[in-house]
Structure formats: C-alpha cells, structure tokens
Amino acid sequence: MTMPDMSVDIAGVKLKNPVITASGTCGYGREYLTFYAPEELGAITVKCVTLEPREGNPPPRVAETPGGMLNAIGLQNPGARYFLENELPWLKSRGATVIVNIAGNTVEEYVKVAELIDESSSDMIELNISCPNVKKGGIAFGVDPAAVEAVTRAVKGAVKKPLIVKLSPNVTDITEIARAAEAGGADALSLINTLLGMKIDVKARKPLLANMTGGLSGPAVLPVAVRMVWQVSRAVKLPIIGMGGVHDTESALEMLMAGADAVAVGTAMFYDPYAPIKIRDGLLRFCRENGYRSPSELKIKE
Ligand SMILES: Cc1cc2nc3c(=O)[nH]c(=O)nc-3n(C[C@H](O)[C@H](O)[C@H](O)COP(=O)(O)O)c2cc1C
C-alpha cells in the first residue's frame, strides 16, 4: 500500500499536513507547547495583530452555547511590534509555518500592519475582514463586496507574502464576497469567521455578554461552514482553508470533500487541545485505508 502524501500547497507555501489552528484559539502558540510541538501541524495561525496594542472588550466576553460558544474578545492583542519582537521569533525558531492574522479599522491601518508583518519571518498573512470600517459608519469590511475588494487590493499591493482573505459568514451571498476578494488579488481564502449571535442571562434578564452580541463558533456551526466552503469552492479558483466547527476527523473530511484544500481547528482546541493532532492522524489513516494518495483527491467533483 502506498503511503499518501499529506502535504498541501496553499498559494505556493507547502504545509506538511492540511491541519492548521484557527486564529484566536491558540494565542501565539506557546500555550500549546505543553501538549505538543506547534511544528507538528501544517501551520499555526496566530491571534490577530493590529498596529497598536488593544485591550479588547470588557468581560463577560465568552459564553457556552449548545454545541459551541460565543465570544466577543474584541481583537485583544499586544500590537504588531511587540508580536514581531517577542512572539514570532520563538514560533519560527521551532520550525512552525506561521500565518499571521491581521486586523484594522481603516484600509490604511490594514496596509501599515501588513507592511510590518511582510518584513518578518512569517509565512503568510491572513486578513481578518470582520472588523468595523470606521470610515463607513462602522459596518464590517467583510459584508460589503466593494470594501472587501478595496482592502484586499490595497494590502496585496503592499506585500510580497501570500495573502489569505478570511471571509465573514454574516452575509446573504458568500460567493459574492469571495469573488470580490479574488478580484482584489487574494492568493487564498479562509472561511468561516464566527456567526453573529447573542445569549440572554435569564436570571439577570439581560444579555450575557457585556458587548451584547458575540461570534458563534464550534461544532454547532459546522453545517453552515461546510455549505459555504462548497459554494465558494465552486465560485472561485483560489485555494481554500475551511474552518468553522471542525472538531474531529469526520468533520475535517467533510470540509475537504466540500472543496477545502486544508482545514483549521478553532473552538475544539479549548476542550481538546489534541484535536488537531488527532485530526492529522485520522486524515492520514482515512486516506491510507481508502486509497486516496493526497487530501486533494477527497474533493467532490461536480
Ligand atoms: C475566542 C476566539 C477568538 C477568535 N479570534 C479571532 C481573531 O483574532 N481573528 C480571526 O480572524 N478570527 C478569530 N476567531 C475566529 C476563528 O478563527 C474561527 O474562524 C471561528 O471560530 C470558526 O472556527 P471554529 O468553529 O473551529 O472555532 C476567534 C474565535 C474564537 C472562538
């Protein structure tokens, strides 16, 4: 029996396997060192970085929900310069492939932080476009095709590293947004970010999160994410990193069969830090036992 080759190519970057961590769910990698070496995974996507440090939203900012969780962390991070000096060198010294998730409130801010990251040893840049566009009354970049194309084009024009655009699912037609990112010059897409949700504290008779609303993630969102990956993979030619509810081998297989080239594991890390490793091993086993020579052969063609 031939051993499958589990490496995947995302916009010219070779990942040793198709399992990545999702931004915001493993910090900058250090916390997971007690469980396994970060370089065992295809790549580590770090928590978002912004130009200046941010404190994030006041607590409570996370809540459990059926099959998932809500979060309203609010892009808390120590800022790009601190990250580049104190976090990235360690992660790179381990041999990990690193995707840096960046955020901003204006196109100019995105460009500035992207330029800083582009000068670093990181491997790819992921654009989190689920942020409010302060020049457009706070409406998120990611829900407006024109804004998605504009921010993608501006960042792409300023960097040499491959650019992944991370799509927000809080839209009517995800394919329209995916095409806008492709038109702006994205090298790859990742999806989905969290779905806007809310939880009420019935004893207090008020919203549980201080921010009122938050982003829903975890196994509960898997079918939505699989549907969107399916649609987007048929609308654009770009490589896709599928995420949203991936928590075991079967859910990862669903993503890859729907059209993803790699998967990212997020919320599942909180209750099972080994989930990405188990998925990596489970995918290899599945491919070997069923005669697939690479993860790309799993895609449903039609
Ligand atoms: C606590 C938490 C923090 C997150 N922070 C970020 C972030 O900084 N940038 C980003 O693009 N996505 C962020 N996300 C979204 C995840 O990367 C992922 O897209 C989403 O949670 C869906 O995957 P999952 O269901 O496997 O968690 C965050 C999610 C959670 C739960």
CSV table of C-alpha atoms and ligand atoms in Angstrom, one decimal:
chain,number,residue,atom,x,y,z
A,1,MET,CA,0.0,0.0,0.0
A,2,THR,CA,1.5,3.4,-0.9
A,3,MET,CA,1.7,6.0,1.8
A,4,PRO,CA,-0.4,9.1,1.0
A,5,ASP,CA,1.4,12.4,0.7
A,6,MET,CA,-0.5,14.6,3.2
A,7,SER,CA,1.4,17.8,2.3
A,8,VAL,CA,-0.7,20.5,0.7
A,9,ASP,CA,0.2,23.7,-1.2
A,10,ILE,CA,-1.6,26.9,-0.3
A,11,ALA,CA,-0.6,29.7,-2.6
A,12,GLY,CA,2.9,28.4,-3.0
A,13,VAL,CA,3.5,27.6,0.7
A,14,LYS,CA,4.0,23.9,1.4
A,15,LEU,CA,2.2,22.7,4.6
A,16,LYS,CA,3.4,19.3,5.8
A,17,ASN,CA,-0.2,18.3,6.5
A,18,PRO,CA,-3.6,20.0,5.9
A,19,VAL,CA,-4.3,20.8,9.6
A,20,ILE,CA,-4.0,24.4,10.9
A,21,THR,CA,-5.0,26.2,14.0
A,22,ALA,CA,-7.7,28.9,13.7
A,23,SER,CA,-6.8,32.4,14.7
A,24,GLY,CA,-7.6,33.4,18.3
A,25,THR,CA,-7.8,29.9,19.6
A,26,CYS,CA,-4.1,29.1,20.4
A,27,GLY,CA,-2.7,32.5,21.2
A,28,TYR,CA,0.8,32.8,19.7
A,29,GLY,CA,1.4,29.0,20.1
A,30,ARG,CA,3.3,29.0,23.4
A,31,GLU,CA,0.4,27.6,25.5
A,32,TYR,CA,0.2,24.5,23.3
A,33,LEU,CA,3.9,23.6,23.7
A,34,THR,CA,2.9,21.6,26.9
A,35,PHE,CA,0.7,19.4,24.7
A,36,TYR,CA,2.8,19.0,21.5
A,37,ALA,CA,5.2,20.9,19.3
A,38,PRO,CA,3.4,23.5,17.2
A,39,GLU,CA,5.5,22.5,14.2
A,40,GLU,CA,3.7,19.1,14.1
A,41,LEU,CA,0.8,20.9,12.4
A,42,GLY,CA,0.5,22.2,8.9
A,43,ALA,CA,0.6,25.7,10.2
A,44,ILE,CA,-0.2,27.8,13.2
A,45,THR,CA,-2.5,30.8,12.6
A,46,VAL,CA,-1.8,33.3,15.4
A,47,LYS,CA,-4.3,35.6,17.3
A,48,CYS,CA,-4.9,38.7,15.3
A,49,VAL,CA,-2.4,41.6,15.5
A,50,THR,CA,-3.2,45.2,15.0
A,51,LEU,CA,-1.0,48.2,14.5
A,52,GLU,CA,-1.3,49.3,18.2
A,53,PRO,CA,-2.0,47.2,21.2
A,54,ARG,CA,-5.7,46.6,22.1
A,55,GLU,CA,-7.3,45.7,25.4
A,56,GLY,CA,-10.4,44.2,23.8
A,57,ASN,CA,-13.9,44.2,25.2
A,58,PRO,CA,-14.9,44.2,28.9
A,59,PRO,CA,-15.9,40.9,30.4
A,60,PRO,CA,-18.0,38.8,30.3
A,61,ARG,CA,-16.8,38.1,26.8
A,62,VAL,CA,-17.3,34.4,26.3
A,63,ALA,CA,-20.3,32.1,26.9
A,64,GLU,CA,-21.1,28.5,26.3
A,65,THR,CA,-23.9,27.7,23.9
A,66,PRO,CA,-25.4,24.4,22.6
A,67,GLY,CA,-22.6,22.7,20.7
A,68,GLY,CA,-20.5,25.9,20.6
A,69,MET,CA,-19.6,29.2,22.2
A,70,LEU,CA,-20.0,32.9,21.8
A,71,ASN,CA,-17.0,35.2,22.0
A,72,ALA,CA,-16.6,39.0,22.0
A,73,ILE,CA,-12.9,39.3,22.7
A,74,GLY,CA,-12.6,42.4,20.7
A,75,LEU,CA,-9.3,41.8,19.0
A,76,GLN,CA,-7.3,42.0,22.2
A,77,ASN,CA,-3.6,41.8,21.3
A,78,PRO,CA,-0.2,43.3,22.3
A,79,GLY,CA,0.3,45.1,18.9
A,80,ALA,CA,2.3,44.2,15.8
A,81,ARG,CA,5.7,45.5,17.1
A,82,TYR,CA,5.5,43.5,20.4
A,83,PHE,CA,4.4,40.4,18.5
A,84,LEU,CA,7.2,40.7,16.0
A,85,GLU,CA,9.9,41.1,18.7
A,86,ASN,CA,8.6,38.7,21.4
A,87,GLU,CA,6.3,36.1,19.9
A,88,LEU,CA,7.1,35.4,16.2
A,89,PRO,CA,10.8,34.6,16.6
A,90,TRP,CA,10.1,31.8,19.1
A,91,LEU,CA,7.4,30.3,17.0
A,92,LYS,CA,9.6,30.4,13.9
A,93,SER,CA,12.6,29.0,15.8
A,94,ARG,CA,10.5,25.9,16.4
A,95,GLY,CA,10.2,25.4,12.6
A,96,ALA,CA,6.4,26.1,12.6
A,97,THR,CA,4.8,27.5,9.5
A,98,VAL,CA,3.1,30.7,10.7
A,99,ILE,CA,0.1,32.5,9.4
A,100,VAL,CA,-0.3,36.0,10.9
A,101,ASN,CA,-3.9,37.2,11.2
A,102,ILE,CA,-4.2,40.9,10.9
A,103,ALA,CA,-7.0,43.4,11.6
A,104,GLY,CA,-7.6,47.1,11.3
A,105,ASN,CA,-10.3,49.7,11.3
A,106,THR,CA,-9.3,51.5,8.1
A,107,VAL,CA,-7.7,50.4,4.9
A,108,GLU,CA,-4.6,52.5,5.8
A,109,GLU,CA,-4.3,50.6,9.1
A,110,TYR,CA,-4.5,47.2,7.4
A,111,VAL,CA,-1.8,48.3,5.0
A,112,LYS,CA,0.5,49.5,7.7
A,113,VAL,CA,0.2,46.4,9.8
A,114,ALA,CA,0.5,44.2,6.7
A,115,GLU,CA,3.8,46.0,5.7
A,116,LEU,CA,5.3,45.3,9.2
A,117,ILE,CA,4.3,41.6,9.0
A,118,ASP,CA,5.6,41.4,5.5
A,119,GLU,CA,9.1,42.3,6.6
A,120,SER,CA,9.1,39.4,9.2
A,121,SER,CA,9.8,35.7,9.0
A,122,SER,CA,6.1,34.8,9.0
A,123,ASP,CA,5.0,32.7,6.0
A,124,MET,CA,1.6,34.1,5.1
A,125,ILE,CA,-0.7,36.9,6.0
A,126,GLU,CA,-4.4,36.4,6.8
A,127,LEU,CA,-6.7,39.4,6.5
A,128,ASN,CA,-9.5,39.4,9.1
A,129,ILE,CA,-12.1,41.5,7.4
A,130,SER,CA,-14.8,41.0,10.1
A,131,CYS,CA,-13.8,44.4,11.5
A,132,PRO,CA,-15.8,47.6,11.6
A,133,ASN,CA,-14.8,50.1,8.9
A,134,VAL,CA,-14.7,53.3,10.9
A,135,LYS,CA,-14.8,55.4,7.7
A,136,LYS,CA,-18.1,53.7,6.6
A,137,GLY,CA,-20.0,54.2,9.8
A,138,GLY,CA,-18.7,51.0,11.5
A,139,ILE,CA,-20.2,48.5,9.0
A,140,ALA,CA,-17.8,45.5,8.8
A,141,PHE,CA,-15.5,45.4,5.8
A,142,GLY,CA,-16.4,41.8,5.2
A,143,VAL,CA,-20.1,42.3,4.4
A,144,ASP,CA,-19.5,44.9,1.6
A,145,PRO,CA,-18.1,43.5,-1.7
A,146,ALA,CA,-16.6,46.9,-2.7
A,147,ALA,CA,-14.9,47.3,0.7
A,148,VAL,CA,-13.6,43.7,0.5
A,149,GLU,CA,-12.1,44.2,-3.0
A,150,ALA,CA,-10.6,47.6,-1.9
A,151,VAL,CA,-8.9,46.4,1.3
A,152,THR,CA,-7.7,43.2,-0.5
A,153,ARG,CA,-6.2,45.2,-3.4
A,154,ALA,CA,-4.6,47.8,-1.1
A,155,VAL,CA,-2.9,45.1,1.1
A,156,LYS,CA,-2.0,42.9,-1.8
A,157,GLY,CA,-0.2,45.8,-3.4
A,158,ALA,CA,1.8,46.4,-0.3
A,159,VAL,CA,3.1,42.9,0.5
A,160,LYS,CA,5.2,40.1,-1.1
A,161,LYS,CA,3.9,37.3,1.1
A,162,PRO,CA,0.9,35.3,0.1
A,163,LEU,CA,-2.3,36.9,1.2
A,164,ILE,CA,-5.3,34.9,2.6
A,165,VAL,CA,-8.6,36.7,2.9
A,166,LYS,CA,-10.8,35.4,5.7
A,167,LEU,CA,-14.4,35.6,4.9
A,168,SER,CA,-17.2,36.6,7.3
A,169,PRO,CA,-20.3,34.3,7.1
A,170,ASN,CA,-22.6,37.2,8.1
A,171,VAL,CA,-23.7,37.9,4.6
A,172,THR,CA,-26.5,36.9,2.3
A,173,ASP,CA,-24.3,35.6,-0.6
A,174,ILE,CA,-20.9,34.4,0.4
A,175,THR,CA,-19.9,33.8,-3.2
A,176,GLU,CA,-20.2,37.5,-4.0
A,177,ILE,CA,-17.7,38.3,-1.2
A,178,ALA,CA,-15.4,35.5,-2.3
A,179,ARG,CA,-15.4,36.9,-5.9
A,180,ALA,CA,-14.6,40.4,-4.6
A,181,ALA,CA,-11.6,39.1,-2.6
A,182,GLU,CA,-10.4,37.2,-5.7
A,183,ALA,CA,-10.9,40.3,-7.9
A,184,GLY,CA,-8.8,42.3,-5.3
A,185,GLY,CA,-5.9,39.8,-5.7
A,186,ALA,CA,-6.3,37.4,-2.8
A,187,ASP,CA,-4.0,34.4,-3.1
A,188,ALA,CA,-6.2,32.2,-0.9
A,189,LEU,CA,-9.4,32.3,1.1
A,190,SER,CA,-10.2,31.1,4.6
A,191,LEU,CA,-13.8,30.7,5.9
A,192,ILE,CA,-15.8,30.9,8.0
A,193,ASN,CA,-15.2,33.5,10.7
A,194,THR,CA,-17.8,33.5,13.5
A,195,LEU,CA,-21.6,33.9,13.0
A,196,LEU,CA,-23.1,36.9,14.9
A,197,GLY,CA,-25.1,35.6,17.9
A,198,MET,CA,-26.5,36.5,21.3
A,199,LYS,CA,-27.3,34.9,24.6
A,200,ILE,CA,-29.6,36.2,27.3
A,201,ASP,CA,-28.8,35.7,31.0
A,202,VAL,CA,-32.4,34.8,32.1
A,203,LYS,CA,-31.8,35.3,35.8
A,204,ALA,CA,-30.5,38.8,35.3
A,205,ARG,CA,-32.8,39.3,32.4
A,206,LYS,CA,-30.1,40.9,30.2
A,207,PRO,CA,-27.7,40.0,27.5
A,208,LEU,CA,-24.9,37.8,29.0
A,209,LEU,CA,-22.0,39.3,27.1
A,210,ALA,CA,-21.0,42.8,28.0
A,211,ASN,CA,-20.8,43.5,24.3
A,212,MET,CA,-24.4,42.3,23.9
A,213,THR,CA,-23.6,40.2,20.8
A,214,GLY,CA,-20.7,37.9,20.0
A,215,GLY,CA,-19.4,35.5,17.4
A,216,LEU,CA,-20.7,31.9,17.4
A,217,SER,CA,-18.2,29.1,16.8
A,218,GLY,CA,-17.8,25.4,17.5
A,219,PRO,CA,-19.4,22.2,16.2
A,220,ALA,CA,-22.8,23.9,16.0
A,221,VAL,CA,-21.7,26.0,13.0
A,222,LEU,CA,-20.2,23.1,11.0
A,223,PRO,CA,-23.1,22.6,8.5
A,224,VAL,CA,-23.1,26.4,7.8
A,225,ALA,CA,-19.4,26.4,7.2
A,226,VAL,CA,-19.4,23.2,5.0
A,227,ARG,CA,-22.2,24.8,2.9
A,228,MET,CA,-20.2,28.0,2.4
A,229,VAL,CA,-17.0,26.1,1.6
A,230,TRP,CA,-18.9,24.1,-1.0
A,231,GLN,CA,-20.4,27.3,-2.6
A,232,VAL,CA,-17.1,29.3,-2.5
A,233,SER,CA,-15.1,26.4,-4.0
A,234,ARG,CA,-17.4,26.4,-7.0
A,235,ALA,CA,-17.3,30.2,-7.4
A,236,VAL,CA,-13.6,31.0,-7.3
A,237,LYS,CA,-10.3,29.3,-8.3
A,238,LEU,CA,-8.4,30.1,-5.1
A,239,PRO,CA,-7.2,27.6,-2.6
A,240,ILE,CA,-9.5,27.4,0.5
A,241,ILE,CA,-8.8,26.9,4.2
A,242,GLY,CA,-12.1,25.5,5.6
A,243,MET,CA,-13.0,26.2,9.2
A,244,GLY,CA,-16.0,26.5,11.5
A,245,GLY,CA,-16.9,23.6,13.7
A,246,VAL,CA,-14.0,21.3,12.6
A,247,HIS,CA,-13.5,19.1,15.7
A,248,ASP,CA,-12.7,15.5,14.6
A,249,THR,CA,-11.6,13.5,11.6
A,250,GLU,CA,-15.1,13.3,10.1
A,251,SER,CA,-15.8,17.0,10.3
A,252,ALA,CA,-12.4,17.7,8.7
A,253,LEU,CA,-13.2,15.2,5.9
A,254,GLU,CA,-16.5,17.0,5.3
A,255,MET,CA,-14.6,20.2,4.8
A,256,LEU,CA,-12.0,18.7,2.4
A,257,MET,CA,-14.7,16.8,0.5
A,258,ALA,CA,-16.8,20.1,0.2
A,259,GLY,CA,-13.8,21.7,-1.5
A,260,ALA,CA,-11.3,22.9,1.1
A,261,ASP,CA,-7.6,22.4,0.5
A,262,ALA,CA,-6.8,22.5,4.2
A,263,VAL,CA,-8.8,22.8,7.4
A,264,ALA,CA,-8.4,24.9,10.6
A,265,VAL,CA,-9.4,23.9,14.1
A,266,GLY,CA,-10.6,26.6,16.5
A,267,THR,CA,-13.1,26.2,19.3
A,268,ALA,CA,-12.4,22.4,19.6
A,269,MET,CA,-8.9,23.3,20.9
A,270,PHE,CA,-10.4,24.7,24.1
A,271,TYR,CA,-11.9,21.4,25.2
A,272,ASP,CA,-9.4,19.1,23.4
A,273,PRO,CA,-6.0,20.6,22.7
A,274,TYR,CA,-5.0,17.4,20.9
A,275,ALA,CA,-7.9,17.7,18.4
A,276,PRO,CA,-5.6,19.0,15.5
A,277,ILE,CA,-3.1,16.1,16.1
A,278,LYS,CA,-5.9,13.6,16.2
A,279,ILE,CA,-7.4,15.0,13.0
A,280,ARG,CA,-4.0,15.0,11.3
A,281,ASP,CA,-3.5,11.3,12.2
A,282,GLY,CA,-7.2,10.5,11.4
A,283,LEU,CA,-6.9,12.0,7.9
A,284,LEU,CA,-3.8,10.1,7.1
A,285,ARG,CA,-5.5,6.9,8.3
A,286,PHE,CA,-8.6,7.6,6.2
A,287,CYS,CA,-6.6,8.3,3.1
A,288,ARG,CA,-4.4,5.2,3.5
A,289,GLU,CA,-7.3,2.9,4.2
A,290,ASN,CA,-9.4,4.2,1.3
A,291,GLY,CA,-6.7,4.6,-1.4
A,292,TYR,CA,-6.5,8.4,-1.5
A,293,ARG,CA,-3.0,9.5,-2.4
A,294,SER,CA,-3.4,13.1,-1.2
A,295,PRO,CA,-6.0,15.2,0.6
A,296,SER,CA,-6.9,16.9,-2.7
A,297,GLU,CA,-8.3,13.6,-4.1
A,298,LEU,CA,-11.0,13.8,-1.4
A,299,LYS,CA,-12.8,16.8,-3.1
A,300,ILE,CA,-16.2,16.0,-4.5
A,301,LYS,CA,-16.1,16.9,-8.2
A,302,GLU,CA,-19.3,18.1,-9.8
B,1,LIG,C1,-12.1,33.0,21.3
B,1,LIG,C2,-12.0,33.2,19.8
B,1,LIG,C3,-11.1,34.2,19.3
B,1,LIG,C4,-11.0,34.5,17.9
B,1,LIG,N1,-10.2,35.4,17.5
B,1,LIG,C5,-10.1,35.6,16.1
B,1,LIG,C6,-9.2,36.6,15.6
B,1,LIG,O1,-8.4,37.2,16.3
B,1,LIG,N2,-9.1,36.7,14.2
B,1,LIG,C7,-9.9,36.0,13.4
B,1,LIG,O2,-9.8,36.2,12.1
B,1,LIG,N3,-10.8,35.0,13.9
B,1,LIG,C8,-10.9,34.8,15.2
B,1,LIG,N4,-11.7,33.9,15.7
B,1,LIG,C9,-12.5,33.0,14.7
B,1,LIG,C10,-11.8,31.7,14.5
B,1,LIG,O3,-10.5,31.8,14.0
B,1,LIG,C11,-12.7,30.8,13.5
B,1,LIG,O4,-12.8,31.4,12.3
B,1,LIG,C12,-14.1,30.5,14.1
B,1,LIG,O5,-14.1,30.4,15.5
B,1,LIG,C13,-14.7,29.3,13.5
B,1,LIG,O6,-14.0,28.1,13.7
B,1,LIG,P1,-14.3,27.1,15.0
B,1,LIG,O7,-15.7,26.8,14.9
B,1,LIG,O8,-13.4,25.9,14.7
B,1,LIG,O9,-13.9,27.9,16.2
B,1,LIG,C14,-11.8,33.6,17.1
B,1,LIG,C15,-12.6,32.6,17.6
B,1,LIG,C16,-12.7,32.4,19.0
B,1,LIG,C17,-13.6,31.3,19.5
